C-alpha positions as a printed NumPy array, in Angstrom:
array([[ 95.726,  75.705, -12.042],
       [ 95.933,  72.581, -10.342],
       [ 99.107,  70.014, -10.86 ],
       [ 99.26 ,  67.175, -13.175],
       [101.38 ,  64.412, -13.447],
       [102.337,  63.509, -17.024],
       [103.098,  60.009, -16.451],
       [ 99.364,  57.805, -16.072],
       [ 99.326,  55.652, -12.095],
       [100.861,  52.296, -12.791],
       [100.101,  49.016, -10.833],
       [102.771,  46.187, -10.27 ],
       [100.855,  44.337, -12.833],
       [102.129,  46.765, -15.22 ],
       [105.986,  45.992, -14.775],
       [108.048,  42.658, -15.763],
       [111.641,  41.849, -14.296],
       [114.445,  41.254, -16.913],
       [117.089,  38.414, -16.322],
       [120.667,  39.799, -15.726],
       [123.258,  37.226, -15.593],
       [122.587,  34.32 , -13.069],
       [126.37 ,  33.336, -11.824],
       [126.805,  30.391,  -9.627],
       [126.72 ,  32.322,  -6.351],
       [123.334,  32.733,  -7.603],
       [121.808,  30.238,  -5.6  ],
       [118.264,  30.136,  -3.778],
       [120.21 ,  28.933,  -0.553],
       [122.903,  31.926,  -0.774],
       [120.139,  34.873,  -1.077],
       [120.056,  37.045,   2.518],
       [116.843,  38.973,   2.494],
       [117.351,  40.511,   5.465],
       [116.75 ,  44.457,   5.136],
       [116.907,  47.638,   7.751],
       [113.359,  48.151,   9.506],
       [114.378,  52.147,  10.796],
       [116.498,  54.62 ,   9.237],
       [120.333,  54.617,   9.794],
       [123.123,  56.93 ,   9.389],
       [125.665,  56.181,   6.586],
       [128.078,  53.484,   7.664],
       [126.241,  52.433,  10.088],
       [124.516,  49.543,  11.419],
       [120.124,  50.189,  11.781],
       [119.212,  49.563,  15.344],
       [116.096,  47.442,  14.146],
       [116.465,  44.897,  11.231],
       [114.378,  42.004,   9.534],
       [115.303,  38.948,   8.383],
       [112.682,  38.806,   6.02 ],
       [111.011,  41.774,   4.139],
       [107.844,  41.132,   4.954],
       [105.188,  42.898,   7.955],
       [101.938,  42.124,   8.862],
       [ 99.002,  45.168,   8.657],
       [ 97.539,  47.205,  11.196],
       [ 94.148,  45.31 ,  11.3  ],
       [ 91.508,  43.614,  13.567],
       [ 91.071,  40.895,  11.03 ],
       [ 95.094,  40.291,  10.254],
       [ 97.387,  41.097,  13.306],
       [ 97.139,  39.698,  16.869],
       [ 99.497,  38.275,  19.524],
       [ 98.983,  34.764,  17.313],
       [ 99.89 ,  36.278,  13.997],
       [102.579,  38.261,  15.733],
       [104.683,  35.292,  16.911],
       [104.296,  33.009,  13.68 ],
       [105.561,  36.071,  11.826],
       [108.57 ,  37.064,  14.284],
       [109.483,  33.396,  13.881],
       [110.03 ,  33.3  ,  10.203],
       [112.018,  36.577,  10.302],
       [109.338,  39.417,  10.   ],
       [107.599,  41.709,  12.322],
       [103.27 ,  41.932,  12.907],
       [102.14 ,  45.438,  13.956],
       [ 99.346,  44.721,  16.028],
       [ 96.195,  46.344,  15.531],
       [ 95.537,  49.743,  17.089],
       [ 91.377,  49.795,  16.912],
       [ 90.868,  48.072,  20.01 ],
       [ 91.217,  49.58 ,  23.702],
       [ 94.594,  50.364,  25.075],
       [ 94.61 ,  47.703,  27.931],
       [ 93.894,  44.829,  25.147],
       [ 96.342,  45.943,  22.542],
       [ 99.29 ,  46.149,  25.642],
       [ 97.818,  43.004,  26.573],
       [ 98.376,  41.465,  23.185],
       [102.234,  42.58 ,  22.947],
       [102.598,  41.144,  26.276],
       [101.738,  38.038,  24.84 ],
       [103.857,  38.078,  22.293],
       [107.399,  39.583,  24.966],
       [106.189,  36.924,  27.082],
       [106.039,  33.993,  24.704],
       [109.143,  31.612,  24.744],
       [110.055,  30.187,  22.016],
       [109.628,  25.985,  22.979],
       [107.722,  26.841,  26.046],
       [104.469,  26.204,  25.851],
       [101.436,  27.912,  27.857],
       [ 99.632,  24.173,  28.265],
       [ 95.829,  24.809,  26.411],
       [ 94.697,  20.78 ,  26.906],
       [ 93.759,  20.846,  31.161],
       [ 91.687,  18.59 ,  32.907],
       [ 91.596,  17.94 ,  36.872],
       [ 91.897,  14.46 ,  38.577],
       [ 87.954,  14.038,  39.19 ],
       [ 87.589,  14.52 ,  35.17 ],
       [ 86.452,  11.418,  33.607],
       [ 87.756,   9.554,  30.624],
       [ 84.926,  10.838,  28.329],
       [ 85.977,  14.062,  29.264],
       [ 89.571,  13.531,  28.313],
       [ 88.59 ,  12.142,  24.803],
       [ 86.46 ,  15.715,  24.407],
       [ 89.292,  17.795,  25.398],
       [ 91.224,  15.801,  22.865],
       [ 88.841,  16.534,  20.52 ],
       [ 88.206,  20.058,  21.048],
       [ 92.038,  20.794,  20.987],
       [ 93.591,  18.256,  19.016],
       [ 96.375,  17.423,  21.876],
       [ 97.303,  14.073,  22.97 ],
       [ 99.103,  15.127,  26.216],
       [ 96.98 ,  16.96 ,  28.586],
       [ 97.852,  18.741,  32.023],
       [ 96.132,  17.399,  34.931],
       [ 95.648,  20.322,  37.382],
       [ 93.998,  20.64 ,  40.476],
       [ 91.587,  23.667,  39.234],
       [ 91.841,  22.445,  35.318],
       [ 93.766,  25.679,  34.58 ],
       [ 96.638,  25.65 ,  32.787],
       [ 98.575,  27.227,  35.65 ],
       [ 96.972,  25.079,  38.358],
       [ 99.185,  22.826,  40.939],
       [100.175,  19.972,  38.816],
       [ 98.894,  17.163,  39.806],
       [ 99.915,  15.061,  36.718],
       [100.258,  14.263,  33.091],
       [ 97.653,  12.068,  30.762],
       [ 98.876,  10.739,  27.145],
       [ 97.637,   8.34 ,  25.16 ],
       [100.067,   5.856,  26.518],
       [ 97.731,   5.897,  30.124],
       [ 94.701,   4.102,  28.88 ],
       [ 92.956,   2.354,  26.128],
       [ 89.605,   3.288,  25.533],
       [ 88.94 ,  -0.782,  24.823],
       [ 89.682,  -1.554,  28.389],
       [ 88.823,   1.646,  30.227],
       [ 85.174,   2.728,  31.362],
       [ 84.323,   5.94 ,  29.907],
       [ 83.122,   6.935,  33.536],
       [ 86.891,   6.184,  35.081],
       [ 88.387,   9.214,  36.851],
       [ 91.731,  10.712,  35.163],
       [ 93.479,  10.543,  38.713],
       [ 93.117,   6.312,  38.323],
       [ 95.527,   6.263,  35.267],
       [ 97.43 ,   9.641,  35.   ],
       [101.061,   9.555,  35.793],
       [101.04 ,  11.474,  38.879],
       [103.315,  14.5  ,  39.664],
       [105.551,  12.334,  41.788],
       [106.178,   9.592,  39.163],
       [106.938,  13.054,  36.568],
       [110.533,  14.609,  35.515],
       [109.879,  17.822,  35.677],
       [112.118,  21.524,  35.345],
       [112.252,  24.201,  37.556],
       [110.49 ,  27.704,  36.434],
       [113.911,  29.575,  35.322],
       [115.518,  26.778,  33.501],
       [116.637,  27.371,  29.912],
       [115.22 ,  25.613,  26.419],
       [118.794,  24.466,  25.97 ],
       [118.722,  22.933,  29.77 ],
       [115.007,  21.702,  28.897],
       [115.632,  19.996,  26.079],
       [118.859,  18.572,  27.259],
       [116.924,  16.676,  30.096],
       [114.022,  15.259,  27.315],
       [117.015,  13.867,  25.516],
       [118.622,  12.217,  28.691],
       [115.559,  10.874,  29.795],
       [113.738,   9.867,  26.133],
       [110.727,  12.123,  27.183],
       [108.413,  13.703,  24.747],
       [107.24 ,  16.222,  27.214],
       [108.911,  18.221,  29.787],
       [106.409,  19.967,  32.049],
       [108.001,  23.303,  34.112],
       [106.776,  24.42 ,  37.286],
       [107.457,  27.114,  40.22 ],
       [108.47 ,  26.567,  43.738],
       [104.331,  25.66 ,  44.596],
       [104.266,  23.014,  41.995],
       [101.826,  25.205,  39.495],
       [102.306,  24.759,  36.404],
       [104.247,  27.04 ,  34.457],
       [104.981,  25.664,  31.001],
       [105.428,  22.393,  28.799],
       [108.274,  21.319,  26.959],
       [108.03 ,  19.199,  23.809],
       [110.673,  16.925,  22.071],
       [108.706,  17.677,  18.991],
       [109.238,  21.758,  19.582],
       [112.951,  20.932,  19.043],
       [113.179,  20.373,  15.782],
       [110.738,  23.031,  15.101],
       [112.801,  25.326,  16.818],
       [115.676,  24.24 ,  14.56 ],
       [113.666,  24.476,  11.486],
       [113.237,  28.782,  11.811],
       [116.575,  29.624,  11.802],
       [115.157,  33.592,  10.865],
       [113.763,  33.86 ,  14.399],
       [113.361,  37.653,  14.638],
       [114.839,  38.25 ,  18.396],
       [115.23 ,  41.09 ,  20.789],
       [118.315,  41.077,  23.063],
       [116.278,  39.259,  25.374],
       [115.513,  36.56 ,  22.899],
       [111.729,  36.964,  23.248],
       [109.931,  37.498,  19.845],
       [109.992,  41.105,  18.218],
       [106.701,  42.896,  17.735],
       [105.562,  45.927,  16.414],
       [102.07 ,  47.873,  17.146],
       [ 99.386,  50.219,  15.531],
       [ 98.748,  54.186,  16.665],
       [ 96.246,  56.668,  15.983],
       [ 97.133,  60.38 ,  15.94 ],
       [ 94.167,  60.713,  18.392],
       [ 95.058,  58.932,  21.786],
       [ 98.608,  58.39 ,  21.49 ],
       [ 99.795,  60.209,  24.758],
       [ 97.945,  57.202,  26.376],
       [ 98.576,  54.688,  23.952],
       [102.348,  55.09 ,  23.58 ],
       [103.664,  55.233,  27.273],
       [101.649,  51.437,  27.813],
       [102.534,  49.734,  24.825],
       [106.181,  51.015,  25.639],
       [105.493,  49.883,  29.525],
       [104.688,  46.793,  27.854],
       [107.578,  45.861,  25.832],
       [106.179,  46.627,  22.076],
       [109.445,  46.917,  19.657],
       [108.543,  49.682,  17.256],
       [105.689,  51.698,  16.695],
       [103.296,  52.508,  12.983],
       [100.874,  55.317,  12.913],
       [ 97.902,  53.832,  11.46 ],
       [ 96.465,  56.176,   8.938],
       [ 94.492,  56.319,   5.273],
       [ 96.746,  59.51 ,   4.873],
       [ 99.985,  60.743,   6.437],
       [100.586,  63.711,   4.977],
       [ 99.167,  65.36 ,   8.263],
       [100.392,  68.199,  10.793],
       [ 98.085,  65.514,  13.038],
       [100.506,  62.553,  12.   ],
       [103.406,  64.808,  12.055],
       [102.594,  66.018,  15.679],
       [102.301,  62.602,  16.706],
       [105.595,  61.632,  15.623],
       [107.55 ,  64.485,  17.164],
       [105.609,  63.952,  20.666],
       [107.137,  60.354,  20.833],
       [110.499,  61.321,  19.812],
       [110.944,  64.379,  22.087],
       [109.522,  62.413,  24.613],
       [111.506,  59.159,  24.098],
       [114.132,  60.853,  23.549],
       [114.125,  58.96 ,  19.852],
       [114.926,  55.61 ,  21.588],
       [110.994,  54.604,  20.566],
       [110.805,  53.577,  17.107],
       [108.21 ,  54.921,  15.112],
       [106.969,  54.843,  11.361],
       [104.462,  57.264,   9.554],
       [102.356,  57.149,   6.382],
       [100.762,  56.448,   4.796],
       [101.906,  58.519,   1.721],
       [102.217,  58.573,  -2.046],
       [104.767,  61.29 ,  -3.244],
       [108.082,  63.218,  -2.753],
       [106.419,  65.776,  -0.718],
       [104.751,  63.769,   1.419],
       [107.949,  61.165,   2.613],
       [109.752,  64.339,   3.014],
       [107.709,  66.147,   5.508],
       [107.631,  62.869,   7.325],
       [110.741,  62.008,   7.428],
       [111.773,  65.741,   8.625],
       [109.167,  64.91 ,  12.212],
       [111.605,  61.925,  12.434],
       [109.582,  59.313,  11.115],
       [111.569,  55.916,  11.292],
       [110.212,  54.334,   8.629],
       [107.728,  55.612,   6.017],
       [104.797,  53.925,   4.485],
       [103.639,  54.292,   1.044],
       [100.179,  53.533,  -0.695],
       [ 97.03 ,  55.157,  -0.715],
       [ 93.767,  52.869,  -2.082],
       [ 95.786,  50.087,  -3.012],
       [ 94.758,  47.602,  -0.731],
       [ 92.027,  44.567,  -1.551],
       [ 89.433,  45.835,   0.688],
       [ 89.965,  49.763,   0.257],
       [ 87.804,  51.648,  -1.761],
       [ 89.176,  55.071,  -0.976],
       [ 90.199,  55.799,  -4.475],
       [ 85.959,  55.033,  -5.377],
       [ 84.88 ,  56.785,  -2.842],
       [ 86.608,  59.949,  -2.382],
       [ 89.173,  60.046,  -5.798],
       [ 92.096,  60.198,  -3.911],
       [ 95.468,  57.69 ,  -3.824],
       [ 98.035,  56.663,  -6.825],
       [ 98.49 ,  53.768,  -8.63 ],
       [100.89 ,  51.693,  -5.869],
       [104.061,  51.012,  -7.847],
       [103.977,  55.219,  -9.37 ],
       [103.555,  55.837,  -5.968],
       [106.901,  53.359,  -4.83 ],
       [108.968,  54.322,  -7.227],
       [108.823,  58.691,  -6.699],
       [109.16 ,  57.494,  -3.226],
       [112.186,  55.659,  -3.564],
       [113.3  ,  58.487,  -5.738],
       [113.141,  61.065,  -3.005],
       [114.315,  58.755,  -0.021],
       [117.961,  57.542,  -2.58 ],
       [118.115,  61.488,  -2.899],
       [117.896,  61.998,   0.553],
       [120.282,  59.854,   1.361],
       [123.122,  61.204,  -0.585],
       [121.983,  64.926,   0.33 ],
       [122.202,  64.001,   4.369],
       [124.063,  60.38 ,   4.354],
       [120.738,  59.254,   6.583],
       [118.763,  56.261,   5.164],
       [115.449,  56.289,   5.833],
       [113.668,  52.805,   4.968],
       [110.191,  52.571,   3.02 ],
       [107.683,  50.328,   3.472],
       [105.504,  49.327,   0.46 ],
       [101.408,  49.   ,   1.225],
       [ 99.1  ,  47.672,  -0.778],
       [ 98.784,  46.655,  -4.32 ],
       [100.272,  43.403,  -3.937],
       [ 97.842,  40.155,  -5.705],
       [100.691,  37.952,  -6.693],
       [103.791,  36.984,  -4.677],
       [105.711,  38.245,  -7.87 ],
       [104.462,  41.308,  -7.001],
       [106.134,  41.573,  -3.075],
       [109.135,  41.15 ,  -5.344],
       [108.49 ,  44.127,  -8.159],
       [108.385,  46.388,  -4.832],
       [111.695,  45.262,  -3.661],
       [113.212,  46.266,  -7.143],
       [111.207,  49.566,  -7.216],
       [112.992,  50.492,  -3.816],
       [110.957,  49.011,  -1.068],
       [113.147,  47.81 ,   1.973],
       [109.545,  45.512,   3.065],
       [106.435,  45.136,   2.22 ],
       [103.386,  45.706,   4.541],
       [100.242,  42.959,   3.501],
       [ 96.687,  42.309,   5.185],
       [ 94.802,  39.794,   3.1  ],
       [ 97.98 ,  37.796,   2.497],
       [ 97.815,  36.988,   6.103],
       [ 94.06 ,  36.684,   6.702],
       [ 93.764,  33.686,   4.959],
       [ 95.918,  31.603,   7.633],
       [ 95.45 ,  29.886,  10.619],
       [ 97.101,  32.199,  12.95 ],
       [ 94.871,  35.23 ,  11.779],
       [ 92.064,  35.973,  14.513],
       [ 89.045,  35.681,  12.446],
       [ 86.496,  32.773,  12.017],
       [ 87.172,  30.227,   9.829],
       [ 83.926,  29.162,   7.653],
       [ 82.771,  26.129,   5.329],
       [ 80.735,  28.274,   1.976],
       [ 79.492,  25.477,  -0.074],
       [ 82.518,  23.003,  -0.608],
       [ 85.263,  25.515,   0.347],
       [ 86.436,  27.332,   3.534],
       [ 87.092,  30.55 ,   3.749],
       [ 88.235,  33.497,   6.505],
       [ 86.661,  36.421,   7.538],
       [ 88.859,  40.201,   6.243],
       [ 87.414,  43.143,   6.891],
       [ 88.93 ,  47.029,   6.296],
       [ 89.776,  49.465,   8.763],
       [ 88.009,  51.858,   7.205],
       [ 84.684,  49.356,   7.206],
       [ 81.969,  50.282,   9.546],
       [ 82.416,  46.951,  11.009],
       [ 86.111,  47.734,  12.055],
       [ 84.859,  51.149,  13.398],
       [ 87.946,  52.53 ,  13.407],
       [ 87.189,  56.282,  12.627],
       [ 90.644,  57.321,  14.392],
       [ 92.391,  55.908,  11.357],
       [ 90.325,  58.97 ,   9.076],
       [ 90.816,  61.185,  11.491],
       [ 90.524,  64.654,   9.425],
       [ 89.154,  66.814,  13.155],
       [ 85.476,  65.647,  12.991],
       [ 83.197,  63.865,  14.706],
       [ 83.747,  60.759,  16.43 ],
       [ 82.102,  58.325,  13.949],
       [ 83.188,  57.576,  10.184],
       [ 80.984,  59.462,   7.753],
       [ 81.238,  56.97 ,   4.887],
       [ 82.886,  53.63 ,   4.828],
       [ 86.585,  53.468,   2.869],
       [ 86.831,  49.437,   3.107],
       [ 84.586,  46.734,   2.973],
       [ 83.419,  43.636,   4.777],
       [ 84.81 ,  40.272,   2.629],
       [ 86.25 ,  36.867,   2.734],
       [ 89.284,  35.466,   1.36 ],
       [ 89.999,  31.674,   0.327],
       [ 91.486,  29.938,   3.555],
       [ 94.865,  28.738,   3.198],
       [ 96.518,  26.606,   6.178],
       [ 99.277,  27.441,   8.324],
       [101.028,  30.764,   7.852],
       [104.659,  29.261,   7.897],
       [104.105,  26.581,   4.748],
       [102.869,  29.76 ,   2.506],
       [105.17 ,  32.182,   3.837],
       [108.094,  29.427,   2.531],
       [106.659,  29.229,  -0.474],
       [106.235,  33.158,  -1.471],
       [110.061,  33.374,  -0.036],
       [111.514,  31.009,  -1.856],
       [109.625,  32.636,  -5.247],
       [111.274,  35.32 ,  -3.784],
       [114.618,  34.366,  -3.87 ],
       [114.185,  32.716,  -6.893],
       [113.138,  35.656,  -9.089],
       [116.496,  37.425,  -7.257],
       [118.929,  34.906,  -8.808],
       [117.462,  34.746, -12.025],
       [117.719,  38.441, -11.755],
       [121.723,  37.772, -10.369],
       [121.579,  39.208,  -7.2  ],
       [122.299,  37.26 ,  -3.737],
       [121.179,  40.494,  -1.271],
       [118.257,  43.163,  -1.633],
       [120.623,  46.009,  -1.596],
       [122.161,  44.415,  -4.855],
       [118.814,  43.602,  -6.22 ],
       [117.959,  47.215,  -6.107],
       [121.146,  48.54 ,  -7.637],
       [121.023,  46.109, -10.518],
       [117.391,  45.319, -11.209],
       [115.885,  45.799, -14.844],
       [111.94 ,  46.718, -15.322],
       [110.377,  46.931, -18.864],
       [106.549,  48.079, -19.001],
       [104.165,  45.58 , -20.742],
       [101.547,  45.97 , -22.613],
       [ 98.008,  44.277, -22.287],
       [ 98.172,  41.24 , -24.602],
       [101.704,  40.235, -22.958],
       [100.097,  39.991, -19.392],
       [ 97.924,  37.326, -21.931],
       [100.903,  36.352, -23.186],
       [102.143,  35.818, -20.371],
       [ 99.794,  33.011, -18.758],
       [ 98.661,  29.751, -19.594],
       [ 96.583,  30.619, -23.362],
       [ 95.853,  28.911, -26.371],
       [ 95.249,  25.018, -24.584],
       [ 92.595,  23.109, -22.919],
       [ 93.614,  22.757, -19.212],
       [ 93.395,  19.553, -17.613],
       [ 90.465,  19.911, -14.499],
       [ 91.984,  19.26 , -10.913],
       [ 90.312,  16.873,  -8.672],
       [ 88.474,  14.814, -11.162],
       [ 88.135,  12.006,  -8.644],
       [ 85.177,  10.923,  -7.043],
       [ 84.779,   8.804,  -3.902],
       [ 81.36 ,   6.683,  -5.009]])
């Protein structure tokens, strides 16, 4: 007779916090949410850490180079998406290694026969005031100068004049040497009162621009999420189908730690896959499995050496698994046996092995429920979709705009590796669909926000680290009419935007 679980599959939105005593320690500004990203022995420190508890999800529609280095700057790490060709996802975490933080790749170029109109359409197309004149117009061209608004006025110039009649040319420039460090960079904008610095190599190409402006912004992301060779961490999607291939490049190309990419990782597939890359690393490449929803299934995991392991099964916004095959568990039941078995693994073998909490999560409240339940981090897709950095379109539905999110398991995403159960190369039935989600700015400004709710919740809850929030944390069940009680009820809310420009 089959199994069954006495206890009914609870969501987050089942579960309220309780306040425990708030000292004065207890202070937004004190919390550290910084929390182990791969398992660690007792007493020791884990070789991979976050600053933030937060990752990005293997998709096409949330997690690219872009989204990669937004996130690594506030602290947290992307895993870029796995259903796309081998050369383009290596390419992507290239990108991302590559990318110095306050050197900039110039994306404004013009050359010295461009004319004035075409400088105000380049300004227009990428909102830059300082462009890179280059011979070719590519932003690695030999510099041949640098045009900001402070070289013409459109009430005195002809919209026909050439760019090399009013640039500052390359020999009026200060300029750095390809090699030079930010801290070098920046001290030479501050000696000279530039706003711009540009950087080229010993054949005067352009390599990279420096801003004043980048500075502070620099300052302002004191999370950065570094490697030892202060480029950006990043993590990457795998498939249990092609990962002899995939692995070795996106190691060749610098990727930080690894995720197997899967509806279900309870798998002799997944579990294959995870001792290939350790015997064959010799467990120097970090790798996490999942995705699963019980005892049994972090276990068997975690014995192929998983690093990390994911949990959640038809939780997310755009899964239907659950509708369309009856499978998965309610995400915070699911969290909470997990964190179960992983504490009790821990004391039984004094190794930690971090979990990763995926899907499920509509409120930021919510990110925070997981961290009580156990969660080390918290994987999320449509949170990110909705920003600027995330690679799909941005579009204007009636008064509002809104971004493109798809599933994996959509047949627009075609990713049938993900459902890999030994079939056919093609997915049978779709287990996520195509959407939209309300657009929402830059990823930074909301990211600040949910943290600070974050921290916030902690304090009230009188804890200054995750560890202790874990240890200490109270959860009560609630009942239907106190999630009504719960919100605004019982008054006439005032409408926003009531004002009309006639």
């Amino acid at each position: 007779m089959a199994f069954f679980y006495d206890e009914p599959s609870r969501t987050f939105s089942e579960y309220l916090l309780l306040p425990n005593l708030t000292r004065k320690e207890c202070i937004p500004e004190n919390v550290s949410l910084s929390t182990p990203l791969v398992k660690f022995k007792k007493g020791e420190t884990p070789k991979l850490q976050m600053n933030i508890p937060i990752v990005s999800a293997i998709m096409q529609a949330v997690s690219d180079n872009n989204v990669a280095v937004a996130l690594s700057r506030c602290g947290g790490v992307s895993f870029i998406f796995a259903s796309q060709s081998i050369e383009a996802q290596s390419n992507m975490v290239r990108k991302v290694k590559k990318y110095k933080s306050g050197f900039v790749i110039s994306d404004a170029n013009i050359t010295p026969e461009s004319t004035l109109n075409e400088v105000i359409q380049t300004i227009e197309r990428t909102g830059h005031s300082t462009i890179a004149v280059t011979e070719d117009g590519t932003p690695t061209g030999k510099l041949a100068g640098i045009l900001t608004s402070r070289d013409y006025r459109l009430s005195r110039c002809s919209s026909d004049q050439k760019v090399k009649e009013f640039m500052t040319p390359f020999s009026s420039l200060i300029y750095g040497n390809d090699g030079i460090t930010l801290t070098e960079a920046n001290d030479i904008i501050w000696e000279n009162k530039l706003n711009c610095l540009p950087i080229v190599d010993n054949k005067q190409n352009l390599v990279y621009l420096v801003f004043r402006k980048d500075y502070d912004s620099h300052k302002e992301n004191p999370n950065e999420l570094l490697d030892e060779n202060k480029s950006f961490m990043t993590g990457a999607g795998i498939n249990t189908k092609d990962y002899k291939q995939r692995v070795p490049a996106l190691v060749e190309a610098g990727v930080d730690i690894l995720c197997i990419d899967s509806s279900d990782g309870y798998t002799e597939w997944q579990g294959e896959t995870i001792k290939w890359i350790k015997e064959t690393y010799n467990d120097e490449v970090k790798v996490g499995g999942g995705n699963v929803v019980d005892k049994e299934g972090f276990l068997y995991l975690v014995e192929c050496g998983a690093d990390f392991v994911k949990v959640g099964i038809g939780g997310g916004s755009i899964c239907i698994t659950r509708e369309q095959k009856g499978i998965g568990r309610g995400q915070a039941s699911s969290l909470i046996e997990v964190a179960s078995a992983r504490d009790e693994y821990f004391e039984k073998t004094g190794i930690y092995v971090p979990i990763c909490s995926d899907g499920g999560i509509v409120h930021d409240y919510h990110i925070t429920l997981s961290l009580a339940m156990g969660a080390n981090f918290v994987m999320m897709g449509r949170y990110f979709a909705r920003f600027d950095e995330s690679p799909t379109l941005k579009l204007k539905m009636g008064n509002n705009y809104v971004k493109e999110y798809w599933g994996e398991g959509s047949n627009r995403a075609r990713n049938w590796e993900r459902y890999d159960l030994g079939g056919g190369q093609k997915l049978a039935f779709e287990e996520g669909v195509d959407s939209y989600v309300p657009y929402a700015g830059k990823l930074k400004d909301n990211l600040d926000i949910t943290l600070h709710k974050i921290k916030s919740t902690m304090c009230n809850c009188g804890s200054i680290s995750i560890e202790e929030f874990q240890r200490t944390a109270r959860l009560t069940l609630v009942s239907s009419t106190s999630i009504i009680e719960g919100g605004a009820h019982d008054v006439i809310l005032k409408e926003k935007n009531i004002f009309v420009n006639e």
